[in-house]
mmCIF file of N, CA and C in Angstrom:
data_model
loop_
_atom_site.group_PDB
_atom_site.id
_atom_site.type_symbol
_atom_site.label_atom_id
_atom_site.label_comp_id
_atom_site.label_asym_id
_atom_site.label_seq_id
_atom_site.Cartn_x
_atom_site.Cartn_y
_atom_site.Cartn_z
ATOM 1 N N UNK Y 1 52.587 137.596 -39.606
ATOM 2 C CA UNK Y 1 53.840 137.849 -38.935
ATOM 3 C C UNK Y 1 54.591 136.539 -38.774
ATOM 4 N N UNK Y 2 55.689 136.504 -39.245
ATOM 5 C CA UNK Y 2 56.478 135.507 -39.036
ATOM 6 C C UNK Y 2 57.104 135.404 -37.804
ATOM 7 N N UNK Y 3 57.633 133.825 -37.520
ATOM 8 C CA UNK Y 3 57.453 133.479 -35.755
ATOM 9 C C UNK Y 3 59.139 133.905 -35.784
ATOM 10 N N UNK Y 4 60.257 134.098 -34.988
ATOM 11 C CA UNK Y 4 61.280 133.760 -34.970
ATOM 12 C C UNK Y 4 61.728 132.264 -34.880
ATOM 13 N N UNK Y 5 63.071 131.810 -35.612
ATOM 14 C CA UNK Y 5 63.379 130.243 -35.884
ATOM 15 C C UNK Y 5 64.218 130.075 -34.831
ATOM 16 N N UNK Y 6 63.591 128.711 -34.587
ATOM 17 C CA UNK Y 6 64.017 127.794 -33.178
ATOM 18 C C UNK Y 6 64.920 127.945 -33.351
ATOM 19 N N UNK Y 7 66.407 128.419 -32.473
ATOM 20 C CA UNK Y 7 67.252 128.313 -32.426
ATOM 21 C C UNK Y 7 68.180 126.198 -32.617
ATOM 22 N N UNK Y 8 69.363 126.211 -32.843
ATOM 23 C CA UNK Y 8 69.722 125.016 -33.325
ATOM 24 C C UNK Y 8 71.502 125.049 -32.810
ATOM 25 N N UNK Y 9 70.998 123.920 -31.298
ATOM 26 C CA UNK Y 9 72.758 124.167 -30.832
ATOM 27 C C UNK Y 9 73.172 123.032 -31.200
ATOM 28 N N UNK Y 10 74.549 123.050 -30.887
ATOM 29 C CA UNK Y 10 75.291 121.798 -31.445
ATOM 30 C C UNK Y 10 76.109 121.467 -30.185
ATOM 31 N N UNK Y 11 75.931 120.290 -29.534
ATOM 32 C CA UNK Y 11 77.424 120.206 -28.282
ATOM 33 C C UNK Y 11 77.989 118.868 -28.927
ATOM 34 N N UNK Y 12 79.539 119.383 -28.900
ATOM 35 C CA UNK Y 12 80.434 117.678 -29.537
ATOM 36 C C UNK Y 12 81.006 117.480 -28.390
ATOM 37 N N UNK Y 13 82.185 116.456 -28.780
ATOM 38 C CA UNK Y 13 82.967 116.267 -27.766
ATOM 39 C C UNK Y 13 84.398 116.715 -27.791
ATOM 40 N N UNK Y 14 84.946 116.474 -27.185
ATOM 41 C CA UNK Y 14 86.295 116.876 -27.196
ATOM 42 C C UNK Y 14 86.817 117.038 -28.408
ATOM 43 N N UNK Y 15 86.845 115.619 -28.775
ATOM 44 C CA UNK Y 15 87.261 115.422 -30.084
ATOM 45 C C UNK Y 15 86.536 115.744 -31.802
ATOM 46 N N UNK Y 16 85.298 116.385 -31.146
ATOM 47 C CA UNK Y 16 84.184 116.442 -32.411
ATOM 48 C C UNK Y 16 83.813 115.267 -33.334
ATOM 49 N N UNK Y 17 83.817 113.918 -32.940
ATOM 50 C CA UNK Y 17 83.253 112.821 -33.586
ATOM 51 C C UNK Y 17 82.465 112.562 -32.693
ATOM 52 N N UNK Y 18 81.643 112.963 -31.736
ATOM 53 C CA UNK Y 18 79.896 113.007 -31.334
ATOM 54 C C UNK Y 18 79.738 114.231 -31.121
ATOM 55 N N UNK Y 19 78.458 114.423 -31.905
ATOM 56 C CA UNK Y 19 77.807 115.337 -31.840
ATOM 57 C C UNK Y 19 76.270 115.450 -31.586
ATOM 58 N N UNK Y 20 75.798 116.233 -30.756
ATOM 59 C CA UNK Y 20 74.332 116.005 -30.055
ATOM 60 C C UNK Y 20 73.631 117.500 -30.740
ATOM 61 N N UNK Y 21 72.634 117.552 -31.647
ATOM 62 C CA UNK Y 21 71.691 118.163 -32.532
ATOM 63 C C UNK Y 21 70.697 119.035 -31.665
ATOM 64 N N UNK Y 22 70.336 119.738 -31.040
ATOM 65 C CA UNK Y 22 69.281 119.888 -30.503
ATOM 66 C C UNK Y 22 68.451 121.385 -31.137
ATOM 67 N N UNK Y 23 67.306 120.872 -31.212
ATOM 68 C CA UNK Y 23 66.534 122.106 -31.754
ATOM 69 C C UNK Y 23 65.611 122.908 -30.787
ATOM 70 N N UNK Y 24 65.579 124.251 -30.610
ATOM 71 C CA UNK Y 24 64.766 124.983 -29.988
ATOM 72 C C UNK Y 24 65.391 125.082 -28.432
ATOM 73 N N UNK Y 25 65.267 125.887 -27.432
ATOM 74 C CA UNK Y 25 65.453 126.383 -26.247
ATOM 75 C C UNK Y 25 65.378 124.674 -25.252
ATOM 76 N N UNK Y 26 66.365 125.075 -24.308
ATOM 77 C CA UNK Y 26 65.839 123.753 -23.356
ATOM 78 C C UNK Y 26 64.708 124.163 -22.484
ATOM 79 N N UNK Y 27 64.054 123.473 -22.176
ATOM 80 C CA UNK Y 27 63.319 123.549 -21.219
ATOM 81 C C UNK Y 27 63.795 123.798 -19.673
ATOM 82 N N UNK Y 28 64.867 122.974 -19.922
ATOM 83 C CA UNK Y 28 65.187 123.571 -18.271
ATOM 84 C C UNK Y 28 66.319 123.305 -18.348
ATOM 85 N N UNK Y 29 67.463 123.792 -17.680
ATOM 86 C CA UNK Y 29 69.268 124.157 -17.397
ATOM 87 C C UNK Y 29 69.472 124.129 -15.845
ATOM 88 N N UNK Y 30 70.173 123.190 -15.316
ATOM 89 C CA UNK Y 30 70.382 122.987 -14.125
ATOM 90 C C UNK Y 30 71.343 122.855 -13.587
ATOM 91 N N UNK Y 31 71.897 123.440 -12.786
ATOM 92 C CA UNK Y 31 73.360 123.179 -12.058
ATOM 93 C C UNK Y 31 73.550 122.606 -11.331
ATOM 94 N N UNK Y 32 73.645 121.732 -10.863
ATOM 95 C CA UNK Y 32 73.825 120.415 -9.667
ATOM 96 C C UNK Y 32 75.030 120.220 -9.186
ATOM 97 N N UNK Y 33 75.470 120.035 -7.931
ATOM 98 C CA UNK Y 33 76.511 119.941 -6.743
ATOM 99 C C UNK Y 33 76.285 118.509 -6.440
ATOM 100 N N UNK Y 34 75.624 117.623 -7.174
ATOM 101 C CA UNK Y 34 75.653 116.717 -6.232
ATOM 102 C C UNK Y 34 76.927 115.731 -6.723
ATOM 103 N N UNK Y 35 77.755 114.259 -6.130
ATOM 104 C CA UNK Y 35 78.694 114.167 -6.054
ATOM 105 C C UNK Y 35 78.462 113.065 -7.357
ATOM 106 N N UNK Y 36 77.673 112.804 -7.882
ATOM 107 C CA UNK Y 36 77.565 112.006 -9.559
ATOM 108 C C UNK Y 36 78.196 113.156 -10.535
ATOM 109 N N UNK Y 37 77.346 114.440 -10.400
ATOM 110 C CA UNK Y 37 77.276 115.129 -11.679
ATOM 111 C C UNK Y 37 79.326 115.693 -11.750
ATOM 112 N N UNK Y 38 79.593 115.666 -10.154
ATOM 113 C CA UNK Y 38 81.161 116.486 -10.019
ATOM 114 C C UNK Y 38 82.008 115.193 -10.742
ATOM 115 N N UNK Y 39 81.899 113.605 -10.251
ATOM 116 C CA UNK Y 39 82.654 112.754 -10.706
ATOM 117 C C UNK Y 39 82.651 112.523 -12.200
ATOM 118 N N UNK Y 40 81.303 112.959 -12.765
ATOM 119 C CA UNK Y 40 81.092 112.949 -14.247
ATOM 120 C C UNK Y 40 81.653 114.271 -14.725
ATOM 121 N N UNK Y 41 82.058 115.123 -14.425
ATOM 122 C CA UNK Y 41 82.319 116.111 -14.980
ATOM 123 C C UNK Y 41 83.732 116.562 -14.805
ATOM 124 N N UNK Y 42 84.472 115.975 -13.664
ATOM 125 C CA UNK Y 42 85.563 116.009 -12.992
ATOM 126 C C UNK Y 42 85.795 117.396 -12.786
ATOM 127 N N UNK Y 43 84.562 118.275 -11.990
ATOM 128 C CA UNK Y 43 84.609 119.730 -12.075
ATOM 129 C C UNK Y 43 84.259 119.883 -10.695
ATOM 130 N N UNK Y 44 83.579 120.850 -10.214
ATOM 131 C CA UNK Y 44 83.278 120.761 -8.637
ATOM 132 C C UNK Y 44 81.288 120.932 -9.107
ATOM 133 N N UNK Y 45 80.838 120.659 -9.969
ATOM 134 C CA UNK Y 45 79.795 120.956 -10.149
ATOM 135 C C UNK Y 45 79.115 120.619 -11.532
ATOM 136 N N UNK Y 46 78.115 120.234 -12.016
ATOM 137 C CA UNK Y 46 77.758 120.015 -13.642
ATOM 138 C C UNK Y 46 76.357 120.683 -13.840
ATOM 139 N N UNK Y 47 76.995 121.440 -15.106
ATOM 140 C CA UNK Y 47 75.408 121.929 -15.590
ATOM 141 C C UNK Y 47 74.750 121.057 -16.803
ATOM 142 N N UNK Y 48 73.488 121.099 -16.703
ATOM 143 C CA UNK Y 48 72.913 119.982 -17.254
ATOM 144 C C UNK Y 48 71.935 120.500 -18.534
ATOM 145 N N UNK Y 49 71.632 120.915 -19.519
ATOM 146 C CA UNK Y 49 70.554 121.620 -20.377
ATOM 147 C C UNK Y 49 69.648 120.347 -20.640
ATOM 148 N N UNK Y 50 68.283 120.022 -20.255
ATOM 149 C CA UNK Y 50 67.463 118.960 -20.443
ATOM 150 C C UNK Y 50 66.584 119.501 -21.965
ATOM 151 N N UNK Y 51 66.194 118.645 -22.694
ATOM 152 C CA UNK Y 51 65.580 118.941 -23.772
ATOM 153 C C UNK Y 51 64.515 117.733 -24.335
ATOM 154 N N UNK Y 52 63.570 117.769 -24.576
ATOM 155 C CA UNK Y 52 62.829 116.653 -24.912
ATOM 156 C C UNK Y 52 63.273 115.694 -25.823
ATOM 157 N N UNK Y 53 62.730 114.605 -25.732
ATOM 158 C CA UNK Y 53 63.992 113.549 -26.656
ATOM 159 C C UNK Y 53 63.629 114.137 -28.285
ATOM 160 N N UNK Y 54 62.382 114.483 -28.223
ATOM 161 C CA UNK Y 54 61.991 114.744 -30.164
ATOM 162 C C UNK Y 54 62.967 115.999 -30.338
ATOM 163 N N UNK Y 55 63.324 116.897 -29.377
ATOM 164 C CA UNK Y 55 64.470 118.087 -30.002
ATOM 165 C C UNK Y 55 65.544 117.537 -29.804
ATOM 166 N N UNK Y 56 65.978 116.165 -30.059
ATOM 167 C CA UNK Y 56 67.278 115.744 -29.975
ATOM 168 C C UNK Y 56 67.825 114.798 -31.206
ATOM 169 N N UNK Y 57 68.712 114.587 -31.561
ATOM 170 C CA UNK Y 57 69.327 113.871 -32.703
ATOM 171 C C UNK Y 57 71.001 113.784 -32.425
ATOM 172 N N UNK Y 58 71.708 112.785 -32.235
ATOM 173 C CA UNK Y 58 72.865 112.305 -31.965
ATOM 174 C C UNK Y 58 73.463 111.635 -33.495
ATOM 175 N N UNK Y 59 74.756 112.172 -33.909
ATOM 176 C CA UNK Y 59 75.536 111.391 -35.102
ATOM 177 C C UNK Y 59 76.652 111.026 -34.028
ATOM 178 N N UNK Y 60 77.156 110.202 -34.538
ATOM 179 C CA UNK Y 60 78.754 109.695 -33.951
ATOM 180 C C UNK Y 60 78.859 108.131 -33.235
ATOM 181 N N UNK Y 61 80.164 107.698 -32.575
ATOM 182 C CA UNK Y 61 79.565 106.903 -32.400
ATOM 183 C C UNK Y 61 79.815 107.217 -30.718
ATOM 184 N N UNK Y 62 79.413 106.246 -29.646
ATOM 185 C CA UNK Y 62 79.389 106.481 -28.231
ATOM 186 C C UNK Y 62 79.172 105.023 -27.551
ATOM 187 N N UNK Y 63 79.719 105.572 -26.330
ATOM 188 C CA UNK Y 63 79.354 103.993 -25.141
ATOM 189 C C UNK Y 63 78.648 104.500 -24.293
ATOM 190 N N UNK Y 64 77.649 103.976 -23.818
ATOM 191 C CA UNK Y 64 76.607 104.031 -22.521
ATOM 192 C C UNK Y 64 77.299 103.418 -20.864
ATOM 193 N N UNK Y 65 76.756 104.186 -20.116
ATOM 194 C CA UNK Y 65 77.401 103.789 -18.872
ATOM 195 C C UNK Y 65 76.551 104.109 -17.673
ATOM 196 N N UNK Y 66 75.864 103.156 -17.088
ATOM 197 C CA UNK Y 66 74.945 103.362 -16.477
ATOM 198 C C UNK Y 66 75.272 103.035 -14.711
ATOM 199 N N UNK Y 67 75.132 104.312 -13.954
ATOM 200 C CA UNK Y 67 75.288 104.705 -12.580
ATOM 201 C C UNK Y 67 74.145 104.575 -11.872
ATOM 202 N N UNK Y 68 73.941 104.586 -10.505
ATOM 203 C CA UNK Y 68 73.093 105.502 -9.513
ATOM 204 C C UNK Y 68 73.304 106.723 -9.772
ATOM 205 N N UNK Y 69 72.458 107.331 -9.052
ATOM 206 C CA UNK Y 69 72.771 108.849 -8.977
ATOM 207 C C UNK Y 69 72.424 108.784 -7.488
ATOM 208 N N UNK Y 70 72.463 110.233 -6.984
ATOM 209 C CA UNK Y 70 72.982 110.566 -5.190
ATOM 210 C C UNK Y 70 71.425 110.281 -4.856
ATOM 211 N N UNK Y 71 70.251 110.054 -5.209
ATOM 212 C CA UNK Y 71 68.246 109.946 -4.844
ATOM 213 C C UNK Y 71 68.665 108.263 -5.181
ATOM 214 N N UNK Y 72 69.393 107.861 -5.693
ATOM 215 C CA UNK Y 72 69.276 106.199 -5.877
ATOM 216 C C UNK Y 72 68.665 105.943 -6.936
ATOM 217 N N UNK Y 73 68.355 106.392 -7.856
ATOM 218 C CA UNK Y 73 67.818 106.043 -9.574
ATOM 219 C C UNK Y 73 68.742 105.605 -10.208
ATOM 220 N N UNK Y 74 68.849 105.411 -11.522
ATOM 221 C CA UNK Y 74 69.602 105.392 -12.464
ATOM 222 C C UNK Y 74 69.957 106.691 -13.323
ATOM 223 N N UNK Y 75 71.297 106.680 -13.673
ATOM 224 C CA UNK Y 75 71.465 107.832 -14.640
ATOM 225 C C UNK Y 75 72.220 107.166 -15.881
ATOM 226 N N UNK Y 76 72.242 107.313 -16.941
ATOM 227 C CA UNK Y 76 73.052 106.278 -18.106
ATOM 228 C C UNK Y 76 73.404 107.589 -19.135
ATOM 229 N N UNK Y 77 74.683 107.399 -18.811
ATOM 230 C CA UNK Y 77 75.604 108.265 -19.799
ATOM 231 C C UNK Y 77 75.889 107.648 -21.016
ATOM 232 N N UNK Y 78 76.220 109.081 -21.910
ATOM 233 C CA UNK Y 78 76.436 108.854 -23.197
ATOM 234 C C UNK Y 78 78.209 109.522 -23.617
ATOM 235 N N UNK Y 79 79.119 108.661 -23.807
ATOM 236 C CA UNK Y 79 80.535 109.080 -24.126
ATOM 237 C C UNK Y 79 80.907 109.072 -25.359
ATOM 238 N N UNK Y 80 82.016 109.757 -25.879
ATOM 239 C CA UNK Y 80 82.791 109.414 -26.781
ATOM 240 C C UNK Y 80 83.517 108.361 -26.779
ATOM 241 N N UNK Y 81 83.442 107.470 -27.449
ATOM 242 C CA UNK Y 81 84.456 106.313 -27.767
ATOM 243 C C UNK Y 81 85.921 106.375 -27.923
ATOM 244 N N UNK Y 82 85.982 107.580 -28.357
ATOM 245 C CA UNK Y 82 87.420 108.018 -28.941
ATOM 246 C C UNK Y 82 87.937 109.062 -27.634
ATOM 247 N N UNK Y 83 87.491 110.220 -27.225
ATOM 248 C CA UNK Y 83 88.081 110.920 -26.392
ATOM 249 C C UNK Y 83 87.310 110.936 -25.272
ATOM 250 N N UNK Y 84 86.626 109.918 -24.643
ATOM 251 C CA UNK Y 84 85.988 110.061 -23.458
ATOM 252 C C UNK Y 84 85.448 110.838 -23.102
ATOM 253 N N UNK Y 85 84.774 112.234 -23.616
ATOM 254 C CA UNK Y 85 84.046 113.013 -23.259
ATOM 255 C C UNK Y 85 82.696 112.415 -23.080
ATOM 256 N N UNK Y 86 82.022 112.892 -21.877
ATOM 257 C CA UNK Y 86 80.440 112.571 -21.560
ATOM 258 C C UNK Y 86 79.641 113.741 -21.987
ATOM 259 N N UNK Y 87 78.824 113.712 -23.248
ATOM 260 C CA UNK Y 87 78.373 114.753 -23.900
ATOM 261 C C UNK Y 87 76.968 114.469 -23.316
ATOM 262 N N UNK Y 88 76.085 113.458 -23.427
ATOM 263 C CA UNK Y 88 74.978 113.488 -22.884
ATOM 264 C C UNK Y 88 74.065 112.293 -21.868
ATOM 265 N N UNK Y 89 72.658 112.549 -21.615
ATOM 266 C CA UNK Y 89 72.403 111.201 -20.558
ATOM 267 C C UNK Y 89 71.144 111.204 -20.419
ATOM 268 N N UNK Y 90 70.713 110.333 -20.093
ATOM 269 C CA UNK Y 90 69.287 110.368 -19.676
ATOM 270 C C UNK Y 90 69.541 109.615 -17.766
ATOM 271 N N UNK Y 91 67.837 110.336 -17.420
ATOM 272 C CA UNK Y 91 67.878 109.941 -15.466
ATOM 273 C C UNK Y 91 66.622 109.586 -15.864
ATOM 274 N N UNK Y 92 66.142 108.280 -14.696
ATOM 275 C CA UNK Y 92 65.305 107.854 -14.414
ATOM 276 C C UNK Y 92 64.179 108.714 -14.168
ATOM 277 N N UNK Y 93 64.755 109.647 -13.738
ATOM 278 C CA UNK Y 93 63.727 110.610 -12.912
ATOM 279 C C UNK Y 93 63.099 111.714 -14.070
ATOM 280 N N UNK Y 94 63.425 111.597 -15.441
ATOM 281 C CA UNK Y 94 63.329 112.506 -15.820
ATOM 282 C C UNK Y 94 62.683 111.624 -17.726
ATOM 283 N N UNK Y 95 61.748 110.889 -17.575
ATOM 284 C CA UNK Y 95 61.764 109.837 -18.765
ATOM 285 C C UNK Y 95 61.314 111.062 -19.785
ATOM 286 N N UNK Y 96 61.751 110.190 -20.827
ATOM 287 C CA UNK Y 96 61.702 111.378 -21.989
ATOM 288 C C UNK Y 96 62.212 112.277 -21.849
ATOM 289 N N UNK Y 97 63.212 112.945 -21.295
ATOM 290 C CA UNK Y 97 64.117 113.986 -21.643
ATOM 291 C C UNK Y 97 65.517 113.759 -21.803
ATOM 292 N N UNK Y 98 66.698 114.182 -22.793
ATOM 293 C CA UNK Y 98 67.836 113.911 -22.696
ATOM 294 C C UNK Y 98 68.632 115.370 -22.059
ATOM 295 N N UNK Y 99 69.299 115.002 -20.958
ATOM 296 C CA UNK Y 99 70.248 115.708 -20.813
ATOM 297 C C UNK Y 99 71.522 115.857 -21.450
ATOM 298 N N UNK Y 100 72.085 116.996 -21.447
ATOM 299 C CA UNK Y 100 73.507 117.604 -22.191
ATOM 300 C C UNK Y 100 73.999 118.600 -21.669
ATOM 301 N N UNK Y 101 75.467 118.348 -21.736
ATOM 302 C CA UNK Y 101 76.571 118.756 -20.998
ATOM 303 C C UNK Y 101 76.344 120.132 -21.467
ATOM 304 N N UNK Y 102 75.940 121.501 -21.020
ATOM 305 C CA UNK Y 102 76.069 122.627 -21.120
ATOM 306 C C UNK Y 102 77.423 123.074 -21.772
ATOM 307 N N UNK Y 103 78.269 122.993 -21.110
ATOM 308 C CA UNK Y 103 79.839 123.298 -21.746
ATOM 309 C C UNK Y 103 80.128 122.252 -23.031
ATOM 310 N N UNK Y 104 79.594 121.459 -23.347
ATOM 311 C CA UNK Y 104 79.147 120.898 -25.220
ATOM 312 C C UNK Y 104 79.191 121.921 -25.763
ATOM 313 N N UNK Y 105 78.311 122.355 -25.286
ATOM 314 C CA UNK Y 105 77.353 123.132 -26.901
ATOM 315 C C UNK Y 105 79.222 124.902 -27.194
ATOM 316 N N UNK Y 106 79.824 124.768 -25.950
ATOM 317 C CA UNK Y 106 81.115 125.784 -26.185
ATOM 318 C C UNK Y 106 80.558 127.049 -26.645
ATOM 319 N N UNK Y 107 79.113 127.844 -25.840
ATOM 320 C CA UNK Y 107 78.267 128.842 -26.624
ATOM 321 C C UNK Y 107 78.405 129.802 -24.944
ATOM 322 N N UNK Y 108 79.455 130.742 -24.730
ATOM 323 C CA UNK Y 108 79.402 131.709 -23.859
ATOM 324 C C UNK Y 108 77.747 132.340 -23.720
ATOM 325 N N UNK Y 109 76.965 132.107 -24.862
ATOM 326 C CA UNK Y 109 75.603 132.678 -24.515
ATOM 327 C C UNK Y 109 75.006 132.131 -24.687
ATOM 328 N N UNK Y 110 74.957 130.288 -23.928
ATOM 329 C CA UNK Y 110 74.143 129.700 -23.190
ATOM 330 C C UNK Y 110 73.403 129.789 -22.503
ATOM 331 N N UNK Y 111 71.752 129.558 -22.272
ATOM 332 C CA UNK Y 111 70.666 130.617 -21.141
ATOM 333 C C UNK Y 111 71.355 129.891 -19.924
ATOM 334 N N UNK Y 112 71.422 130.442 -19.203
ATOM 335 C CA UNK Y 112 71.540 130.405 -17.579
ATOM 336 C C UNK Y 112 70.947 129.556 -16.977
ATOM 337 N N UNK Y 113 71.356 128.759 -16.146
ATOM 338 C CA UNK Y 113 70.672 127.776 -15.242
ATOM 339 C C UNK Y 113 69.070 128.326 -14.451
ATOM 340 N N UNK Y 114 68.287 127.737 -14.633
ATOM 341 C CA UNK Y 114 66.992 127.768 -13.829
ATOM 342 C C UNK Y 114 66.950 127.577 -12.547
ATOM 343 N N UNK Y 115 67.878 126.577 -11.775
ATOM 344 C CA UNK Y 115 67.676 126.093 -10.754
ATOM 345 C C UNK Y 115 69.028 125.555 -9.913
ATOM 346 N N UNK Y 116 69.305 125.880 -9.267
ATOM 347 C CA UNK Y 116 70.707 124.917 -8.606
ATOM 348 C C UNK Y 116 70.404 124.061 -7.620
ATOM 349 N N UNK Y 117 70.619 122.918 -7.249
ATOM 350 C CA UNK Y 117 70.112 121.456 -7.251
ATOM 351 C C UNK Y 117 71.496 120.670 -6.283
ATOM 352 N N UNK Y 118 71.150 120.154 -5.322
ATOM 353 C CA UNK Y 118 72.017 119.586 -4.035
ATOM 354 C C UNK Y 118 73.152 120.069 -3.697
ATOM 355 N N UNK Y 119 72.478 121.533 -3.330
ATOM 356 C CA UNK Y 119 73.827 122.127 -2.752
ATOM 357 C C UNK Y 119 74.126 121.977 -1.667
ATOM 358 N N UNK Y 120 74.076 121.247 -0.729
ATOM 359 C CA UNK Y 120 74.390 120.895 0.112
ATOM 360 C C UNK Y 120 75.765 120.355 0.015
ATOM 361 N N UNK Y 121 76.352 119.794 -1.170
ATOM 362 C CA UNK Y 121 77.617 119.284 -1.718
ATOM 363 C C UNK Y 121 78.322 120.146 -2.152
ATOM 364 N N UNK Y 122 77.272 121.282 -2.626
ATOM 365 C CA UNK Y 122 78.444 122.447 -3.212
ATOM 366 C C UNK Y 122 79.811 122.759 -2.555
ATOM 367 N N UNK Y 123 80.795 123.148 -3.440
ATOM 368 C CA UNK Y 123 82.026 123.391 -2.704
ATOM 369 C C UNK Y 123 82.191 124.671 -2.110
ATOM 370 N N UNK Y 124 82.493 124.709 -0.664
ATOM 371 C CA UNK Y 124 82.033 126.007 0.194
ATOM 372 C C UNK Y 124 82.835 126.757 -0.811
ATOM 373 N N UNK Y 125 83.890 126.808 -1.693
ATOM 374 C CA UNK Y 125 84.472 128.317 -2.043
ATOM 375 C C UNK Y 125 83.764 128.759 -3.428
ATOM 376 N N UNK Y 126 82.887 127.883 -3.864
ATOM 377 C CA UNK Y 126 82.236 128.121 -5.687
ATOM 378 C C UNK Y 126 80.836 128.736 -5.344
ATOM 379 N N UNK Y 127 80.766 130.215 -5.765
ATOM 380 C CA UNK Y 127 79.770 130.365 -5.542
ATOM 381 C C UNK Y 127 78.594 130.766 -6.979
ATOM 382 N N UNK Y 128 77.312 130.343 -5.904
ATOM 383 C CA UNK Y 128 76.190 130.322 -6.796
ATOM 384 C C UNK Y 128 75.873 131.634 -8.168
ATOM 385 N N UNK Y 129 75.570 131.252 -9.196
ATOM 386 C CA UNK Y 129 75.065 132.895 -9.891
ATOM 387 C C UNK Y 129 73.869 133.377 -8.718
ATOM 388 N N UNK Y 130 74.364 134.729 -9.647
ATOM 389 C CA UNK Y 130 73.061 135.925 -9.031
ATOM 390 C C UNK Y 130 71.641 135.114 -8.926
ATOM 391 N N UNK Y 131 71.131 135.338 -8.349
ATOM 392 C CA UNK Y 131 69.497 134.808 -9.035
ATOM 393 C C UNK Y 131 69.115 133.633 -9.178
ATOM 394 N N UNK Y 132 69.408 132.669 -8.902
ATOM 395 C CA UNK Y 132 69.496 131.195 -9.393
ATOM 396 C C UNK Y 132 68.893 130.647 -8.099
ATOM 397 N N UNK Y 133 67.371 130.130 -8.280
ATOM 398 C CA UNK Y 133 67.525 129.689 -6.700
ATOM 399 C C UNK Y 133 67.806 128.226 -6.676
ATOM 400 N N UNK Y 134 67.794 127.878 -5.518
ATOM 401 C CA UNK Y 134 68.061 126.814 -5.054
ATOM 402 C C UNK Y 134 67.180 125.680 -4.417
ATOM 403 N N UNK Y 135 67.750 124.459 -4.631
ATOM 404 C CA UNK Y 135 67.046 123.160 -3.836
ATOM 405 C C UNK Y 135 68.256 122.470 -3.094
ATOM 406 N N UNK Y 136 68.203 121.915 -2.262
ATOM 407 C CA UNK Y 136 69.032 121.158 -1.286
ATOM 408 C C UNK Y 136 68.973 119.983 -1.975
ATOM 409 N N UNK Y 137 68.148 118.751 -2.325
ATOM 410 C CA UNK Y 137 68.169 117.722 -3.009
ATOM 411 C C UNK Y 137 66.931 117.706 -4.157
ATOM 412 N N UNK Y 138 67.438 116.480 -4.692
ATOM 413 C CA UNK Y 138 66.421 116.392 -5.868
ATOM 414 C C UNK Y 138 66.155 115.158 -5.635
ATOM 415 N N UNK Y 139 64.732 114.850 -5.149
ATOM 416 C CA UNK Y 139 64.484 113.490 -4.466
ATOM 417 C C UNK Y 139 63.250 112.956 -6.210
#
């Protein structure tokens, strides 16, 4: 019996001169309120699809930009050079995995967040999906 094939998303940027490769399901999809992921996203909230670095492959070119995040780690973004989009990143807290901008990949049937993550910041009028539980921080 043959297995079904790893699925294979693609998230670019604005401009489609970076593009982030990823093969097979993420491991984990996260929605975070906290006030890094809103300033990086200039949204009231960022979802995050984490994937191991070996299901990842980046063409294009990009600038790195390295923050705190709201626990006090490091987080180091990955941009477009050309249209400033922040397509992906890696966190201290999380070695060996690259994160990516969910709304990249532009796939309405993206799996659903696993977890929603410092809502305590959330904006009282945005509310949570069905089902999605929650953590107050991510220490």
């Amino acid at each position: 019996m043959e297995g079904k094939p790893m699925p294979t998303r693609t998230a670019t940027c604005a401009c489609g001169q970076l593009r982030v490769i990823c093969e097979g399901e993420p491991p984990r999809v996260v929605l975070c309120d906290c006030t890094q992921c809103q300033k990086r996203t200039g949204s009231v909230y960022g979802v995050s699809a984490y994937f191991e670095r070996g299901q990842v492959r980046t063409e294009g070119a990009y600038k790195r930009f390295r923050r705190s995040s709201d626990a006090g780690r490091y987080m180091e973004t990955a941009f477009c050079q050309e249209c400033g989009s922040t397509v992906f990143w890696e966190l201290e807290m999380a070695p060996g995995r690259i994160g990516v901008a969910a709304g990249a990949f532009a796939d309405p049937d993206f799996p659903a967040p696993h977890v929603a993550v410092w809502t305590e910041n959330k904006y009282r009028w945005v509310p949570l999906p069905d089902g999605v539980p929650t953590r107050p921080k991510q220490t």
